[in-house]
Structure formats: structure tokens, C-alpha cells
Amino acid sequence: MYDYDLLVVGSANADLVVGVERRPGAGETVLGGDLAVHPGGKGANQAVAAARLGARTALLARVGDDGHGKLLRDSLRSAGVDTSAVLTGGAPTGVALITVDPSGDNSIVVSPGANARLTEGDVRAEVLGAARVVSAQLEIPPATVAAVVRALPESTRFVLNPSPPRPLPAEVLAACDPLVVNEHEARVLLGDGETGDDPAGWARRLLALGPRSVVVTLGAKGALVCDASGVRAVRSVAVDAVDTTGAGDAFTAALAWRLGAGEELSVAAAYAARVGAAAVTRRGAQESYPTAAEVAALDA
């Protein structure tokens, strides 16, 4: 019997968000709107998104002993996330500086802070073994992600969104089921500038690197899933996008949860695409995440 449907191992940041008419070019200053501070970080985002959908969720992360850390803990608890594995200290809480333009597109710069102090020693096998699925990202040290893979029980599924993207060791790639990437992440992992414009080709090439399965997210166009049986397209739902911040985290969380519930990859990805679509209709990251009832209403 598992204690959690999903354990997320990853980052927890305070998101400092400013709306802009357009994002600045090199050496340019633009004026923006009022600063808003939101709980964020890819790990915390995924945990909140899954919990809001109804998954029994826990987060293994590290925050600072400061106001931003309290903001994150409060947000996680209010969403129903188990925070017993959220560690404190070592550095200030991580911060993400985010600009959002009128179309909803965003640019993000992250100061990792305490996230960079989540070490291999913080990875506890008993916590990993309590979850059906473990999800991770790359806003924590790569060595910590590798330690998660090495300590993962055979019966526990591992889902990785390699963001921000960087080359992955073979042992991490081999554990991914699936590896979840967007277009930018796919291009970085494939390691060349001639990837072409065929997402199905990216998926096949990524699968050849060693993961058990691959999901390529395509925004409003949905996603592609790829495993040994081939590549399949998954459609999204048409919505008016307000803010895409954190939508990829909502997708990955929903995907991981539904896979842990036994759904086939393309079915779980279709549900995740609807969750991501619902998330972009509201501003912010965690506060934009839908409940299961809101996802069902979007289908209607």
C-alpha cells in the first residue's frame, strides 16, 4: 500500500511576476506593471497541481528560513500537499523573476537559492518507496536527481521534465517513463541545431537515447507520446490563454498521477493536456491550477 500517489522531488521558488507590453531586448529597459509575488518552482508547482486534482501528493524540496519559505509551505499545505519532507535552511528560498506579455507568453530567470542545497543526502529511500510515481525536474542539482534514480524502488515509476534542459546521464535517461519535454528542451537534449521541424522525429530520436517513453508537449497543439509501439498525437482543448506560467508543470503532474493510476500513456497525456489548457486560462502558476471538477467542465 502506497502512502502517496505522487512524490515530487524538486524546486520550490517564490515567483516574482511583472506584466510587460513586450519583453526587453539586450541592453533595453521597459516599464512593467505592479510586482506580484506567488508561490512557485517547478517541484512545488507539480505537487500543488496534482494535489488539487485529488492525488495524494508529497514534496521533497528545500526552502529558506524566510518569508518566501513560509509562503511556499502555506501554499503547499492549503492545497493538501504533505510537506513533511520539505527541508529548511542552507540558503534563502529560491526566487524566479518572471515577465509576462499580453499574449500570455513568459520569460523566466531563476535564482536557485535553497534548491541548490537539496543534496544526495536528502534523498531518503523510505520516502521514495512510499509513492507510486516519483516526478523530478532539473531546478535542483543533477547529482540529486541521479541519487533519486539510484534509490528508486523497482515498482515505482519515474517521470522527468528536464527543465532547465541539460545533457542527462544514461542512468537517468534509462529510468524515465516518460521523459517529458517541450520544443526547446527537446532541441537541447538532442544536442544539435539541425533537429528540423518534425516533433514526431524529435520524439523518436529522444526515445533512442534510452528513456522507456517520451512525451513532447506542443502547447495549444496538444502533445505527442512515443514508446516502443510508436508515436501518437494527443489533442488539447481550445481555450483563450491568459498566462502560460506553470502550465507545463500542471501537465506533467497530471500525467504522472494518471500514469500511477494505471492509465495508458496516450490516455494520461490527453487528460494532462486538458489540465494544462485549464491552467492557462488564469494568471499565475499554482493559483491557476484546476480541480478535477473544473477539468471535467472544460471537456463539456
Short mmCIF file of C-alpha atoms in Angstrom, two decimals:
data_model
loop_
_atom_site.label_atom_id
_atom_site.label_comp_id
_atom_site.label_asym_id
_atom_site.label_seq_id
_atom_site.Cartn_x
_atom_site.Cartn_y
_atom_site.Cartn_z
CA MET A 1 0.00 0.00 0.00
CA TYR A 2 1.44 3.36 -1.06
CA ASP A 3 1.16 6.45 1.14
CA TYR A 4 1.28 8.75 -1.90
CA ASP A 5 0.06 8.64 -5.48
CA LEU A 6 2.86 11.06 -6.39
CA LEU A 7 6.06 12.20 -4.73
CA VAL A 8 7.60 15.25 -6.37
CA VAL A 9 11.33 15.82 -5.87
CA GLY A 10 12.22 19.30 -6.97
CA SER A 11 12.34 23.02 -6.54
CA ALA A 12 10.26 25.48 -4.55
CA ASN A 13 10.54 29.15 -5.50
CA ALA A 14 8.85 32.45 -4.88
CA ASP A 15 7.68 33.75 -8.27
CA LEU A 16 8.14 37.50 -8.69
CA VAL A 17 5.91 38.36 -11.65
CA VAL A 18 5.68 41.57 -13.69
CA GLY A 19 3.39 42.13 -16.68
CA VAL A 20 5.02 43.89 -19.64
CA GLU A 21 3.78 45.14 -23.01
CA ARG A 22 6.81 43.42 -24.53
CA ARG A 23 9.88 41.73 -23.20
CA PRO A 24 13.09 43.81 -23.32
CA GLY A 25 15.87 43.19 -25.80
CA ALA A 26 19.56 43.17 -24.90
CA GLY A 27 20.52 46.35 -23.05
CA GLU A 28 16.94 47.63 -23.04
CA THR A 29 14.75 48.70 -20.12
CA VAL A 30 10.95 48.51 -20.29
CA LEU A 31 8.36 49.55 -17.73
CA GLY A 32 6.04 46.91 -16.34
CA GLY A 33 3.01 46.65 -14.09
CA ASP A 34 2.87 46.09 -10.34
CA LEU A 35 5.00 43.31 -8.89
CA ALA A 36 3.09 40.23 -7.74
CA VAL A 37 4.64 37.53 -5.53
CA HIS A 38 3.33 33.98 -5.95
CA PRO A 39 4.40 30.54 -4.70
CA GLY A 40 6.12 28.64 -7.49
CA GLY A 41 9.07 26.50 -8.53
CA LYS A 42 8.64 23.52 -10.81
CA GLY A 43 8.62 21.00 -7.97
CA ALA A 44 6.14 22.87 -5.78
CA ASN A 45 4.01 23.65 -8.83
CA GLN A 46 3.75 19.98 -9.76
CA ALA A 47 2.90 18.99 -6.20
CA VAL A 48 0.13 21.58 -5.89
CA ALA A 49 -1.26 20.76 -9.33
CA ALA A 50 -1.50 17.04 -8.52
CA ALA A 51 -2.99 17.61 -5.06
CA ARG A 52 -5.61 19.97 -6.45
CA LEU A 53 -6.68 17.24 -8.86
CA GLY A 54 -7.16 14.85 -5.95
CA ALA A 55 -3.86 12.96 -5.89
CA ARG A 56 -2.26 12.06 -2.56
CA THR A 57 0.89 14.12 -3.00
CA ALA A 58 4.12 14.86 -1.14
CA LEU A 59 7.06 17.14 -1.95
CA LEU A 60 10.74 16.61 -1.22
CA ALA A 61 12.36 20.04 -1.51
CA ARG A 62 14.37 22.65 0.40
CA VAL A 63 13.39 26.23 1.23
CA GLY A 64 14.99 29.02 3.23
CA ASP A 65 14.10 30.08 6.74
CA ASP A 66 12.45 33.25 5.46
CA GLY A 67 9.15 34.79 4.40
CA HIS A 68 9.25 33.20 0.96
CA GLY A 69 9.74 29.80 2.56
CA LYS A 70 6.67 30.35 4.76
CA LEU A 71 4.68 31.43 1.70
CA LEU A 72 5.56 28.15 -0.02
CA ARG A 73 4.82 25.92 2.94
CA ASP A 74 1.45 27.60 3.47
CA SER A 75 0.54 27.24 -0.19
CA LEU A 76 1.50 23.57 -0.26
CA ARG A 77 -0.45 22.74 2.88
CA SER A 78 -3.54 24.63 1.73
CA ALA A 79 -3.53 22.56 -1.47
CA GLY A 80 -3.30 19.33 0.52
CA VAL A 81 0.37 18.52 -0.15
CA ASP A 82 2.25 16.58 2.54
CA THR A 83 5.18 18.86 3.49
CA SER A 84 6.91 16.54 5.97
CA ALA A 85 9.81 16.11 3.50
CA VAL A 86 10.18 19.86 2.79
CA LEU A 87 13.51 20.77 4.41
CA THR A 88 14.55 24.21 5.67
CA GLY A 89 17.86 26.07 5.65
CA GLY A 90 21.15 26.28 3.82
CA ALA A 91 20.33 29.38 1.78
CA PRO A 92 17.47 31.80 1.09
CA THR A 93 14.42 30.39 -0.67
CA GLY A 94 14.80 30.22 -4.43
CA VAL A 95 13.32 33.05 -6.50
CA ALA A 96 12.04 33.15 -10.09
CA LEU A 97 11.90 36.51 -11.89
CA ILE A 98 9.10 36.31 -14.47
CA THR A 99 7.89 38.71 -17.15
CA VAL A 100 4.56 38.04 -18.87
CA ASP A 101 3.48 39.77 -22.09
CA PRO A 102 -0.14 40.43 -23.21
CA SER A 103 -0.27 37.17 -25.19
CA GLY A 104 0.46 35.17 -22.03
CA ASP A 105 4.00 34.18 -23.05
CA ASN A 106 6.63 34.41 -20.33
CA SER A 107 10.37 34.69 -19.78
CA ILE A 108 11.90 33.37 -16.55
CA VAL A 109 15.21 33.80 -14.71
CA VAL A 110 15.72 31.59 -11.64
CA SER A 111 17.95 32.19 -8.62
CA PRO A 112 18.08 28.66 -7.14
CA GLY A 113 18.90 29.57 -3.53
CA ALA A 114 18.00 26.68 -1.22
CA ASN A 115 17.08 24.49 -4.19
CA ALA A 116 20.78 24.17 -4.98
CA ARG A 117 21.32 22.80 -1.46
CA LEU A 118 18.95 19.86 -1.91
CA THR A 119 21.65 17.20 -1.86
CA GLU A 120 22.05 13.48 -2.44
CA GLY A 121 21.99 13.03 1.34
CA ASP A 122 18.47 14.49 1.44
CA VAL A 123 17.14 11.67 -0.76
CA ARG A 124 15.61 9.09 1.58
CA ALA A 125 14.72 5.67 0.21
CA GLU A 126 11.78 5.27 2.59
CA VAL A 127 10.15 8.42 1.18
CA LEU A 128 10.66 7.31 -2.42
CA GLY A 129 9.26 3.87 -1.65
CA ALA A 130 6.06 5.39 -0.26
CA ALA A 131 4.95 6.67 -3.69
CA ARG A 132 3.53 5.00 -6.80
CA VAL A 133 5.23 7.60 -9.01
CA VAL A 134 8.18 9.93 -8.42
CA SER A 135 8.48 13.06 -10.55
CA ALA A 136 11.53 15.32 -10.84
CA GLN A 137 12.85 18.32 -12.76
CA LEU A 138 16.25 19.99 -13.14
CA GLU A 139 15.91 23.07 -10.91
CA ILE A 140 17.76 21.01 -8.29
CA PRO A 141 21.32 19.62 -8.61
CA PRO A 142 21.72 16.91 -11.28
CA ALA A 143 23.52 14.72 -8.73
CA THR A 144 20.40 14.78 -6.57
CA VAL A 145 18.23 13.64 -9.49
CA ALA A 146 20.70 10.83 -10.17
CA ALA A 147 20.53 9.85 -6.48
CA VAL A 148 16.73 9.64 -6.77
CA VAL A 149 17.08 7.28 -9.72
CA ARG A 150 19.56 5.05 -7.89
CA ALA A 151 17.34 4.85 -4.77
CA LEU A 152 14.10 4.29 -6.68
CA PRO A 153 12.29 1.01 -5.90
CA GLU A 154 11.66 -1.20 -8.93
CA SER A 155 7.90 -0.86 -8.53
CA THR A 156 7.96 2.97 -8.54
CA ARG A 157 7.63 4.83 -11.85
CA PHE A 158 9.91 7.79 -12.60
CA VAL A 159 8.80 10.84 -14.60
CA LEU A 160 11.29 13.56 -15.53
CA ASN A 161 10.81 17.00 -17.05
CA PRO A 162 14.38 18.10 -17.86
CA SER A 163 13.86 21.81 -17.25
CA PRO A 164 16.02 23.81 -17.45
CA PRO A 165 17.43 21.41 -20.07
CA ARG A 166 20.93 19.98 -19.90
CA PRO A 167 22.57 16.72 -21.03
CA LEU A 168 21.41 13.75 -18.97
CA PRO A 169 23.48 10.74 -17.86
CA ALA A 170 22.50 7.35 -19.24
CA GLU A 171 21.28 6.07 -15.84
CA VAL A 172 18.78 8.93 -15.55
CA LEU A 173 17.56 8.62 -19.15
CA ALA A 174 17.06 4.87 -18.73
CA ALA A 175 14.77 5.42 -15.72
CA CYS A 176 12.45 7.95 -17.41
CA ASP A 177 8.96 6.63 -18.11
CA PRO A 178 8.27 9.11 -19.59
CA LEU A 179 10.77 11.85 -20.35
CA VAL A 180 8.56 14.96 -20.76
CA VAL A 181 9.92 17.79 -22.92
CA ASN A 182 8.72 20.87 -24.76
CA GLU A 183 10.20 22.00 -28.08
CA HIS A 184 13.12 23.92 -26.53
CA GLU A 185 14.02 21.09 -24.17
CA ALA A 186 13.85 18.55 -26.98
CA ARG A 187 16.28 20.57 -29.11
CA VAL A 188 18.77 20.94 -26.25
CA LEU A 189 18.70 17.25 -25.37
CA LEU A 190 19.13 16.22 -28.99
CA GLY A 191 22.27 18.35 -28.97
CA ASP A 192 22.36 19.89 -32.41
CA GLY A 193 20.94 22.81 -34.35
CA GLU A 194 19.54 20.68 -37.16
CA THR A 195 16.66 18.99 -35.39
CA GLY A 196 14.21 20.12 -38.06
CA ASP A 197 10.55 20.93 -37.51
CA ASP A 198 9.11 17.45 -37.08
CA PRO A 199 8.12 16.82 -33.43
CA ALA A 200 7.47 13.15 -34.20
CA GLY A 201 11.07 12.89 -35.34
CA TRP A 202 12.23 14.53 -32.12
CA ALA A 203 10.23 12.02 -30.10
CA ARG A 204 11.75 9.04 -31.92
CA ARG A 205 15.27 10.40 -31.57
CA LEU A 206 14.76 11.11 -27.88
CA LEU A 207 13.44 7.59 -27.33
CA ALA A 208 16.58 6.25 -28.97
CA LEU A 209 18.64 7.99 -26.25
CA GLY A 210 17.36 5.46 -23.72
CA PRO A 211 14.15 6.51 -21.90
CA ARG A 212 11.31 3.99 -21.72
CA SER A 213 8.87 6.52 -23.16
CA VAL A 214 8.78 10.15 -24.31
CA VAL A 215 6.15 12.90 -24.29
CA VAL A 216 6.68 16.05 -26.37
CA THR A 217 4.36 18.89 -25.35
CA LEU A 218 3.22 21.23 -28.12
CA GLY A 219 1.26 23.92 -26.28
CA ALA A 220 -2.12 24.61 -27.86
CA LYS A 221 -1.49 21.77 -30.33
CA GLY A 222 -1.50 19.15 -27.57
CA ALA A 223 1.30 16.61 -27.32
CA LEU A 224 2.98 13.60 -28.88
CA VAL A 225 3.61 10.38 -26.97
CA CYS A 226 6.24 7.89 -28.04
CA ASP A 227 7.19 4.44 -26.80
CA ALA A 228 8.10 1.09 -28.31
CA SER A 229 4.71 0.95 -30.08
CA GLY A 230 5.32 4.19 -32.00
CA VAL A 231 4.30 7.86 -31.95
CA ARG A 232 0.75 9.01 -31.25
CA ALA A 233 -0.76 12.50 -31.27
CA VAL A 234 -2.80 13.84 -28.36
CA ARG A 235 -5.09 16.82 -28.89
CA SER A 236 -5.61 19.65 -26.45
CA VAL A 237 -8.71 21.79 -25.82
CA ALA A 238 -9.07 25.23 -27.41
CA VAL A 239 -9.03 27.97 -24.75
CA ASP A 240 -8.19 31.68 -24.53
CA ALA A 241 -4.72 31.74 -22.98
CA VAL A 242 -4.14 34.40 -20.32
CA ASP A 243 -0.84 33.25 -18.77
CA THR A 244 1.22 30.17 -19.64
CA THR A 245 3.32 30.33 -16.44
CA GLY A 246 3.45 26.89 -14.84
CA ALA A 247 1.22 25.20 -17.42
CA GLY A 248 3.90 22.65 -18.26
CA ASP A 249 4.18 21.74 -14.59
CA ALA A 250 0.41 21.18 -14.40
CA PHE A 251 0.65 18.93 -17.48
CA THR A 252 3.49 16.84 -16.04
CA ALA A 253 1.81 16.49 -12.63
CA ALA A 254 -1.47 15.34 -14.15
CA LEU A 255 0.35 12.94 -16.47
CA ALA A 256 2.36 11.39 -13.63
CA TRP A 257 -0.73 10.99 -11.44
CA ARG A 258 -2.81 9.33 -14.15
CA LEU A 259 0.03 7.00 -15.10
CA GLY A 260 0.27 5.93 -11.48
CA ALA A 261 -3.46 5.21 -11.56
CA GLY A 262 -2.82 2.72 -14.36
CA GLU A 263 -3.83 4.70 -17.44
CA GLU A 264 -2.12 4.08 -20.78
CA LEU A 265 0.37 6.78 -21.80
CA SER A 266 -1.73 8.44 -24.51
CA VAL A 267 -4.85 8.46 -22.29
CA ALA A 268 -2.94 10.02 -19.40
CA ALA A 269 -1.38 12.58 -21.77
CA ALA A 270 -4.80 13.54 -23.14
CA TYR A 271 -6.03 14.23 -19.62
CA ALA A 272 -2.84 16.16 -18.84
CA ALA A 273 -3.35 18.32 -21.95
CA ARG A 274 -6.79 19.31 -20.67
CA VAL A 275 -5.33 20.17 -17.27
CA GLY A 276 -2.67 22.33 -18.93
CA ALA A 277 -5.32 24.04 -21.04
CA ALA A 278 -7.38 24.87 -17.96
CA ALA A 279 -4.30 26.29 -16.23
CA VAL A 280 -3.54 28.87 -18.94
CA THR A 281 -6.97 30.47 -18.60
CA ARG A 282 -5.98 32.08 -15.28
CA ARG A 283 -3.00 34.14 -14.20
CA GLY A 284 -0.16 32.80 -12.08
CA ALA A 285 1.14 29.28 -11.61
CA GLN A 286 -0.20 27.47 -8.55
CA GLU A 287 -3.31 29.65 -8.22
CA SER A 288 -4.24 28.81 -11.81
CA TYR A 289 -4.34 25.04 -11.34
CA PRO A 290 -7.74 23.41 -11.76
CA THR A 291 -9.59 20.87 -9.68
CA ALA A 292 -10.75 17.62 -11.27
CA ALA A 293 -14.27 19.06 -11.49
CA GLU A 294 -13.00 22.12 -13.38
CA VAL A 295 -11.15 19.86 -15.85
CA ALA A 296 -14.33 17.86 -16.39
CA ALA A 297 -16.27 21.09 -17.02
CA LEU A 298 -13.71 22.09 -19.64
CA ASP A 299 -14.50 18.88 -21.52
CA ALA A 300 -18.22 19.57 -21.53
#
